[in-house]
PDB file of C-alpha atoms in Angstrom:
ATOM      1  CA  GLU A   1       0.009  -0.011   0.054  1.00 81.00           C
ATOM      2  CA  ASP A   2       1.281   3.519  -0.971  1.00 84.00           C
ATOM      3  CA  GLN A   3       2.243   5.734   1.999  1.00 90.00           C
ATOM      4  CA  VAL A   4       2.766   9.435   2.205  1.00 95.00           C
ATOM      5  CA  THR A   5       4.010  10.978   5.347  1.00 96.00           C
ATOM      6  CA  GLN A   6       4.504  14.795   5.727  1.00 97.00           C
ATOM      7  CA  SER A   7       6.386  16.691   8.327  1.00 96.00           C
ATOM      8  CA  PRO A   8       6.189  18.759  10.377  1.00 97.00           C
ATOM      9  CA  GLU A   9       2.334  18.737  10.795  1.00 95.00           C
ATOM     10  CA  ALA A  10       2.623  22.440  11.473  1.00 96.00           C
ATOM     11  CA  LEU A  11       5.201  25.195  10.979  1.00 97.00           C
ATOM     12  CA  ARG A  12       5.429  28.654  11.968  1.00 97.00           C
ATOM     13  CA  LEU A  13       8.137  30.950  10.462  1.00 97.00           C
ATOM     14  CA  GLN A  14       8.950  34.695  10.631  1.00 97.00           C
ATOM     15  CA  GLU A  15       8.625  36.596   7.306  1.00 97.00           C
ATOM     16  CA  GLY A  16      12.017  35.932   5.622  1.00 97.00           C
ATOM     17  CA  GLU A  17      12.839  32.942   7.501  1.00 97.00           C
ATOM     18  CA  SER A  18      13.546  30.114   4.880  1.00 97.00           C
ATOM     19  CA  SER A  19      12.697  26.393   5.635  1.00 98.00           C
ATOM     20  CA  SER A  20      11.736  23.157   4.060  1.00 98.00           C
ATOM     21  CA  LEU A  21       8.616  20.872   4.381  1.00 98.00           C
ATOM     22  CA  ASN A  22       9.311  17.239   3.784  1.00 98.00           C
ATOM     23  CA  CYS A  23       7.108  14.611   2.068  1.00 98.00           C
ATOM     24  CA  SER A  24       8.343  10.837   2.723  1.00 98.00           C
ATOM     25  CA  TYR A  25       6.652   8.229   0.525  1.00 96.00           C
ATOM     26  CA  THR A  26       6.542   4.520  -0.036  1.00 94.00           C
ATOM     27  CA  VAL A  27       5.474   3.510  -3.403  1.00 91.00           C
ATOM     28  CA  SER A  28       6.478   0.964  -5.788  1.00 88.00           C
ATOM     29  CA  GLY A  29       6.869   2.242  -9.140  1.00 87.00           C
ATOM     30  CA  LEU A  30       6.549   6.030  -8.728  1.00 90.00           C
ATOM     31  CA  ARG A  31       4.891   7.673 -11.644  1.00 90.00           C
ATOM     32  CA  GLY A  32       4.855  11.199 -10.041  1.00 92.00           C
ATOM     33  CA  LEU A  33       4.706  13.153  -6.886  1.00 95.00           C
ATOM     34  CA  PHE A  34       2.668  16.153  -6.546  1.00 95.00           C
ATOM     35  CA  TRP A  35       2.570  19.372  -4.478  1.00 97.00           C
ATOM     36  CA  TYR A  36      -0.557  21.286  -3.845  1.00 97.00           C
ATOM     37  CA  ARG A  37      -1.220  24.463  -1.693  1.00 97.00           C
ATOM     38  CA  GLN A  38      -4.519  24.782  -0.031  1.00 96.00           C
ATOM     39  CA  ASP A  39      -5.728  28.020   1.433  1.00 96.00           C
ATOM     40  CA  PRO A  40      -8.537  28.051   4.171  1.00 92.00           C
ATOM     41  CA  GLY A  41     -12.069  27.428   2.678  1.00 91.00           C
ATOM     42  CA  LYS A  42     -10.618  26.704  -0.778  1.00 94.00           C
ATOM     43  CA  GLY A  43      -9.803  23.506  -2.850  1.00 95.00           C
ATOM     44  CA  PRO A  44      -6.061  22.245  -3.329  1.00 96.00           C
ATOM     45  CA  GLU A  45      -4.259  24.345  -5.939  1.00 95.00           C
ATOM     46  CA  PHE A  46      -1.774  22.441  -8.044  1.00 94.00           C
ATOM     47  CA  LEU A  47       1.759  23.612  -7.758  1.00 96.00           C
ATOM     48  CA  PHE A  48       4.231  20.948  -9.070  1.00 92.00           C
ATOM     49  CA  THR A  49       4.669  17.423 -10.488  1.00 94.00           C
ATOM     50  CA  LEU A  50       8.052  15.626 -10.076  1.00 95.00           C
ATOM     51  CA  TYR A  51       8.658  12.633 -11.887  1.00 92.00           C
ATOM     52  CA  SER A  52      12.065  11.118 -11.102  1.00 92.00           C
ATOM     53  CA  ALA A  53      14.830  11.419  -8.539  1.00 93.00           C
ATOM     54  CA  GLY A  54      17.041  14.441  -8.830  1.00 95.00           C
ATOM     55  CA  GLU A  55      14.325  16.530 -10.463  1.00 95.00           C
ATOM     56  CA  GLU A  56      13.731  20.073  -9.177  1.00 97.00           C
ATOM     57  CA  LYS A  57      11.041  22.667  -9.938  1.00 96.00           C
ATOM     58  CA  GLU A  58      10.728  26.295  -8.958  1.00 96.00           C
ATOM     59  CA  LYS A  59       7.885  28.798  -8.790  1.00 94.00           C
ATOM     60  CA  GLU A  60       8.484  32.162  -7.170  1.00 94.00           C
ATOM     61  CA  ARG A  61       9.713  31.431  -3.664  1.00 96.00           C
ATOM     62  CA  LEU A  62       8.910  27.786  -3.836  1.00 97.00           C
ATOM     63  CA  LYS A  63      11.383  25.085  -4.898  1.00 98.00           C
ATOM     64  CA  ALA A  64      10.490  21.277  -4.986  1.00 98.00           C
ATOM     65  CA  THR A  65      12.977  18.373  -4.944  1.00 98.00           C
ATOM     66  CA  LEU A  66      12.742  14.815  -5.241  1.00 97.00           C
ATOM     67  CA  THR A  67      14.745  11.850  -4.200  1.00 95.00           C
ATOM     68  CA  LYS A  68      13.802   8.088  -4.384  1.00 93.00           C
ATOM     69  CA  LYS A  69      12.407   8.415  -0.746  1.00 94.00           C
ATOM     70  CA  GLU A  70      11.148  11.893  -0.106  1.00 97.00           C
ATOM     71  CA  SER A  71      10.544  15.236  -1.623  1.00 98.00           C
ATOM     72  CA  PHE A  72      11.154  18.660   0.043  1.00 98.00           C
ATOM     73  CA  LEU A  73       9.437  21.810  -0.627  1.00 98.00           C
ATOM     74  CA  HIS A  74      11.932  24.594   0.142  1.00 98.00           C
ATOM     75  CA  ILE A  75      10.428  28.117   0.968  1.00 97.00           C
ATOM     76  CA  THR A  76      13.002  30.857   0.541  1.00 97.00           C
ATOM     77  CA  ALA A  77      12.214  34.076   2.304  1.00 97.00           C
ATOM     78  CA  PRO A  78       8.509  33.498   2.828  1.00 97.00           C
ATOM     79  CA  LYS A  79       5.914  36.121   3.079  1.00 97.00           C
ATOM     80  CA  PRO A  80       2.716  36.072   4.981  1.00 97.00           C
ATOM     81  CA  GLU A  81       0.822  35.259   1.810  1.00 97.00           C
ATOM     82  CA  ASP A  82       2.745  32.014   1.541  1.00 97.00           C
ATOM     83  CA  SER A  83       0.638  30.859   4.622  1.00 97.00           C
ATOM     84  CA  ALA A  84      -1.341  27.792   3.563  1.00 97.00           C
ATOM     85  CA  THR A  85      -1.535  23.996   4.032  1.00 96.00           C
ATOM     86  CA  TYR A  86       0.838  22.291   1.582  1.00 97.00           C
ATOM     87  CA  LEU A  87      -0.140  18.890   0.401  1.00 97.00           C
ATOM     88  CA  CYS A  88       1.908  16.049  -1.160  1.00 97.00           C
ATOM     89  CA  ALA A  89       0.581  13.162  -3.225  1.00 95.00           C
ATOM     90  CA  VAL A  90       2.114  10.341  -4.942  1.00 94.00           C
ATOM     91  CA  GLN A  91       0.890   8.296  -8.051  1.00 90.00           C
ATOM     92  CA  ARG A  92       1.778   4.704  -8.712  1.00 89.00           C
ATOM     93  CA  GLY A  93       0.884   3.566 -12.175  1.00 82.00           C
ATOM     94  CA  SER A  94      -2.797   4.146 -13.148  1.00 79.00           C
ATOM     95  CA  TYR A  95      -3.807   4.288  -9.367  1.00 84.00           C
ATOM     96  CA  ILE A  96      -5.445   7.293  -8.073  1.00 86.00           C
ATOM     97  CA  PRO A  97      -2.818   9.551  -6.306  1.00 89.00           C
ATOM     98  CA  THR A  98      -2.651   9.053  -2.545  1.00 91.00           C
ATOM     99  CA  PHE A  99      -2.295  12.136  -0.431  1.00 94.00           C
ATOM    100  CA  GLY A 100      -0.441  12.886   2.781  1.00 95.00           C
ATOM    101  CA  ARG A 101      -1.990  14.804   5.661  1.00 95.00           C
ATOM    102  CA  GLY A 102      -0.357  18.161   4.840  1.00 95.00           C
ATOM    103  CA  THR A 103       1.746  20.716   6.484  1.00 97.00           C
ATOM    104  CA  SER A 104       0.058  23.926   7.878  1.00 96.00           C
ATOM    105  CA  LEU A 105       2.434  26.903   7.362  1.00 97.00           C
ATOM    106  CA  ILE A 106       2.066  30.202   9.077  1.00 97.00           C
ATOM    107  CA  VAL A 107       4.115  32.955   8.183  1.00 97.00           C
ATOM    108  CA  HIS A 108       4.183  35.866  10.416  1.00 96.00           C
ATOM    109  CA  PRO A 109       5.138  39.522   9.345  1.00 95.00           C
TER     110      PRO A 109
ATOM    111  CA  ASP B   1     -13.343  30.972 -16.080  1.00 65.00           C
ATOM    112  CA  THR B   2     -13.776  28.545 -13.300  1.00 71.00           C
ATOM    113  CA  ALA B   3     -12.186  25.199 -14.137  1.00 92.00           C
ATOM    114  CA  VAL B   4     -13.860  23.008 -11.697  1.00 96.00           C
ATOM    115  CA  SER B   5     -17.178  24.197  -9.970  1.00 96.00           C
ATOM    116  CA  GLN B   6     -19.282  22.866  -7.129  1.00 97.00           C
ATOM    117  CA  THR B   7     -22.627  23.976  -5.928  1.00 96.00           C
ATOM    118  CA  PRO B   8     -23.598  24.616  -3.142  1.00 97.00           C
ATOM    119  CA  LYS B   9     -20.650  26.099  -1.195  1.00 96.00           C
ATOM    120  CA  TYR B  10     -22.255  25.325   1.998  1.00 97.00           C
ATOM    121  CA  LEU B  11     -25.066  22.715   2.890  1.00 97.00           C
ATOM    122  CA  VAL B  12     -26.762  22.388   6.233  1.00 97.00           C
ATOM    123  CA  THR B  13     -29.230  19.845   6.696  1.00 97.00           C
ATOM    124  CA  GLN B  14     -30.837  17.350   9.313  1.00 97.00           C
ATOM    125  CA  MET B  15     -29.996  13.656  10.003  1.00 97.00           C
ATOM    126  CA  GLY B  16     -31.907  11.342   7.718  1.00 97.00           C
ATOM    127  CA  ASN B  17     -32.273  13.697   4.803  1.00 97.00           C
ATOM    128  CA  ASP B  18     -31.224  13.200   1.360  1.00 97.00           C
ATOM    129  CA  LYS B  19     -28.958  15.690  -0.451  1.00 97.00           C
ATOM    130  CA  SER B  20     -26.973  16.178  -3.553  1.00 97.00           C
ATOM    131  CA  ILE B  21     -23.794  18.057  -4.504  1.00 98.00           C
ATOM    132  CA  LYS B  22     -23.232  19.154  -8.103  1.00 97.00           C
ATOM    133  CA  CYS B  23     -19.797  19.206  -9.916  1.00 97.00           C
ATOM    134  CA  GLU B  24     -18.986  20.707 -13.300  1.00 96.00           C
ATOM    135  CA  GLN B  25     -15.717  20.833 -15.057  1.00 95.00           C
ATOM    136  CA  ASN B  26     -14.907  22.840 -18.220  1.00 95.00           C
ATOM    137  CA  LEU B  27     -11.332  21.638 -18.705  1.00 93.00           C
ATOM    138  CA  GLY B  28     -12.325  18.770 -21.080  1.00 91.00           C
ATOM    139  CA  HIS B  29     -11.192  16.086 -18.779  1.00 91.00           C
ATOM    140  CA  ASP B  30     -12.284  12.450 -18.923  1.00 90.00           C
ATOM    141  CA  THR B  31     -11.870  11.574 -15.411  1.00 91.00           C
ATOM    142  CA  MET B  32     -13.622  13.043 -12.233  1.00 93.00           C
ATOM    143  CA  TYR B  33     -13.293  12.384  -8.580  1.00 93.00           C
ATOM    144  CA  TRP B  34     -15.000  12.857  -5.337  1.00 95.00           C
ATOM    145  CA  TYR B  35     -12.940  13.366  -2.174  1.00 95.00           C
ATOM    146  CA  LYS B  36     -13.942  13.728   1.502  1.00 95.00           C
ATOM    147  CA  GLN B  37     -11.815  16.079   3.708  1.00 94.00           C
ATOM    148  CA  ASP B  38     -12.097  15.565   7.315  1.00 88.00           C
ATOM    149  CA  SER B  39     -11.524  18.095  10.186  1.00 83.00           C
ATOM    150  CA  LYS B  40      -7.792  17.251  10.133  1.00 80.00           C
ATOM    151  CA  LYS B  41      -7.339  18.126   6.498  1.00 82.00           C
ATOM    152  CA  PHE B  42      -6.894  14.483   5.300  1.00 89.00           C
ATOM    153  CA  LEU B  43      -8.190  14.029   1.789  1.00 92.00           C
ATOM    154  CA  LYS B  44      -9.844  10.751   1.201  1.00 91.00           C
ATOM    155  CA  ILE B  45     -10.866   9.452  -2.075  1.00 91.00           C
ATOM    156  CA  MET B  46     -14.421   8.302  -2.416  1.00 92.00           C
ATOM    157  CA  PHE B  47     -14.971   7.830  -6.213  1.00 89.00           C
ATOM    158  CA  SER B  48     -13.227   7.936  -9.372  1.00 90.00           C
ATOM    159  CA  TYR B  49     -15.202   8.021 -12.588  1.00 90.00           C
ATOM    160  CA  ASN B  50     -14.781   8.246 -16.351  1.00 83.00           C
ATOM    161  CA  ASN B  51     -17.128   7.392 -19.188  1.00 72.00           C
ATOM    162  CA  LYS B  52     -15.964   3.724 -18.794  1.00 68.00           C
ATOM    163  CA  GLU B  53     -15.353   2.821 -15.389  1.00 81.00           C
ATOM    164  CA  LEU B  54     -16.444   3.746 -11.748  1.00 84.00           C
ATOM    165  CA  ILE B  55     -14.003   2.922  -9.067  1.00 81.00           C
ATOM    166  CA  ILE B  56     -15.499   3.142  -5.618  1.00 77.00           C
ATOM    167  CA  ASN B  57     -13.336   3.218  -2.473  1.00 81.00           C
ATOM    168  CA  GLU B  58     -14.599   0.096  -0.679  1.00 75.00           C
ATOM    169  CA  THR B  59     -14.888   1.918   2.703  1.00 85.00           C
ATOM    170  CA  VAL B  60     -17.620   4.539   1.377  1.00 89.00           C
ATOM    171  CA  PRO B  61     -20.963   3.475   2.597  1.00 91.00           C
ATOM    172  CA  ASN B  62     -23.492   2.689  -0.237  1.00 91.00           C
ATOM    173  CA  ARG B  63     -25.519   5.704   0.860  1.00 96.00           C
ATOM    174  CA  PHE B  64     -23.124   7.675  -1.242  1.00 95.00           C
ATOM    175  CA  SER B  65     -23.619   7.451  -5.024  1.00 92.00           C
ATOM    176  CA  PRO B  66     -21.987   9.437  -7.997  1.00 91.00           C
ATOM    177  CA  LYS B  67     -24.205  10.155 -10.814  1.00 90.00           C
ATOM    178  CA  SER B  68     -22.673  11.439 -14.068  1.00 88.00           C
ATOM    179  CA  PRO B  69     -25.260  12.818 -16.684  1.00 87.00           C
ATOM    180  CA  ASP B  70     -22.217  13.747 -19.037  1.00 88.00           C
ATOM    181  CA  LYS B  71     -18.524  13.820 -19.176  1.00 88.00           C
ATOM    182  CA  ALA B  72     -18.351  17.276 -17.698  1.00 92.00           C
ATOM    183  CA  HIS B  73     -20.530  16.747 -14.552  1.00 93.00           C
ATOM    184  CA  LEU B  74     -20.327  14.327 -11.745  1.00 93.00           C
ATOM    185  CA  ASN B  75     -22.862  14.734  -9.017  1.00 95.00           C
ATOM    186  CA  LEU B  76     -22.794  13.180  -5.483  1.00 96.00           C
ATOM    187  CA  HIS B  77     -26.023  11.940  -4.059  1.00 96.00           C
ATOM    188  CA  ILE B  78     -26.105  11.220  -0.382  1.00 96.00           C
ATOM    189  CA  ASN B  79     -29.100   9.392   1.236  1.00 96.00           C
ATOM    190  CA  SER B  80     -29.997   9.141   4.916  1.00 97.00           C
ATOM    191  CA  LEU B  81     -27.469  11.649   6.156  1.00 97.00           C
ATOM    192  CA  GLU B  82     -25.745  10.902   9.349  1.00 96.00           C
ATOM    193  CA  LEU B  83     -23.651  13.239  11.749  1.00 96.00           C
ATOM    194  CA  GLY B  84     -20.313  11.676  10.509  1.00 93.00           C
ATOM    195  CA  ASP B  85     -20.987  12.718   7.056  1.00 95.00           C
ATOM    196  CA  SER B  86     -20.145  16.176   8.011  1.00 96.00           C
ATOM    197  CA  ALA B  87     -17.125  17.303   6.252  1.00 96.00           C
ATOM    198  CA  VAL B  88     -15.875  19.224   3.243  1.00 97.00           C
ATOM    199  CA  TYR B  89     -16.497  17.350  -0.073  1.00 97.00           C
ATOM    200  CA  PHE B  90     -14.345  18.266  -2.966  1.00 97.00           C
ATOM    201  CA  CYS B  91     -14.695  17.377  -6.766  1.00 97.00           C
ATOM    202  CA  ALA B  92     -11.559  17.215  -8.919  1.00 96.00           C
ATOM    203  CA  SER B  93     -10.980  16.138 -12.551  1.00 94.00           C
ATOM    204  CA  SER B  94      -7.853  14.927 -14.456  1.00 91.00           C
ATOM    205  CA  GLN B  95      -6.964  13.819 -17.937  1.00 87.00           C
ATOM    206  CA  PRO B  96      -5.664  10.363 -18.174  1.00 77.00           C
ATOM    207  CA  GLY B  97      -2.961   9.319 -20.555  1.00 73.00           C
ATOM    208  CA  GLY B  98      -0.320  12.009 -19.723  1.00 71.00           C
ATOM    209  CA  LEU B  99       2.858  11.731 -17.655  1.00 70.00           C
ATOM    210  CA  THR B 100       0.790  11.755 -14.628  1.00 72.00           C
ATOM    211  CA  ASP B 101      -2.896  12.198 -13.672  1.00 77.00           C
ATOM    212  CA  THR B 102      -2.600  15.779 -12.088  1.00 87.00           C
ATOM    213  CA  GLN B 103      -5.834  16.566 -10.492  1.00 91.00           C
ATOM    214  CA  TYR B 104      -7.645  19.965 -10.542  1.00 94.00           C
ATOM    215  CA  PHE B 105     -10.025  20.574  -7.511  1.00 96.00           C
ATOM    216  CA  GLY B 106     -13.102  22.437  -7.089  1.00 97.00           C
ATOM    217  CA  PRO B 107     -13.578  25.053  -4.308  1.00 96.00           C
ATOM    218  CA  GLY B 108     -15.527  22.367  -2.067  1.00 97.00           C
ATOM    219  CA  THR B 109     -18.738  22.054  -0.356  1.00 97.00           C
ATOM    220  CA  ARG B 110     -19.037  22.179   3.466  1.00 97.00           C
ATOM    221  CA  LEU B 111     -21.768  19.586   4.669  1.00 97.00           C
ATOM    222  CA  THR B 112     -23.036  20.132   8.143  1.00 96.00           C
ATOM    223  CA  VAL B 113     -25.396  17.475   9.240  1.00 96.00           C
ATOM    224  CA  LEU B 114     -27.238  18.595  12.535  1.00 96.00           C
TER     225      LEU B 114
END
């Protein structure tokens, strides 16, 4: 069974304080790993898909990386508007993606 | 244009009632999904559906049933609502056959059963 574990559950940062969120996974035959952002009262918003170990993708202050066992979402010099829950999901073959429980990020001004 | 839309946004009802949530996507995707998100933010798949196949999570009670009038719509019908059905329900869609099945989510429907 595919497993996705995200850590920490919650993270509080000061504005400008860079940090990383972790997504550890166990899946046989990874087809892709997804990162989503979810704001309160809204649906998850797609950020990135990573396909193979060593791959990196960037968007503004966010950078996602992937190894064979985990993915990191690095947040550089975060701003209060980066506050959200970040969800990770993995897909094996044609199966429906499996989601982790998310990391709730709060960035204080 | 909203890619995946849901109605209603909020739904408050009494135990035992029957209700429906509607979902529409204008992305031209072939696969649609329903997820339940509990109070701890965990997204649990309920159904996956395309015009060929319905995949049901075996843990979903048969009081829940998806109905798809056409490829762009997947509605969720819930019979005999229970207190434990209170949650946020998300519809999503994806286009199979690519590198991955990237899902695009609707804004959610917050269901409260009293």
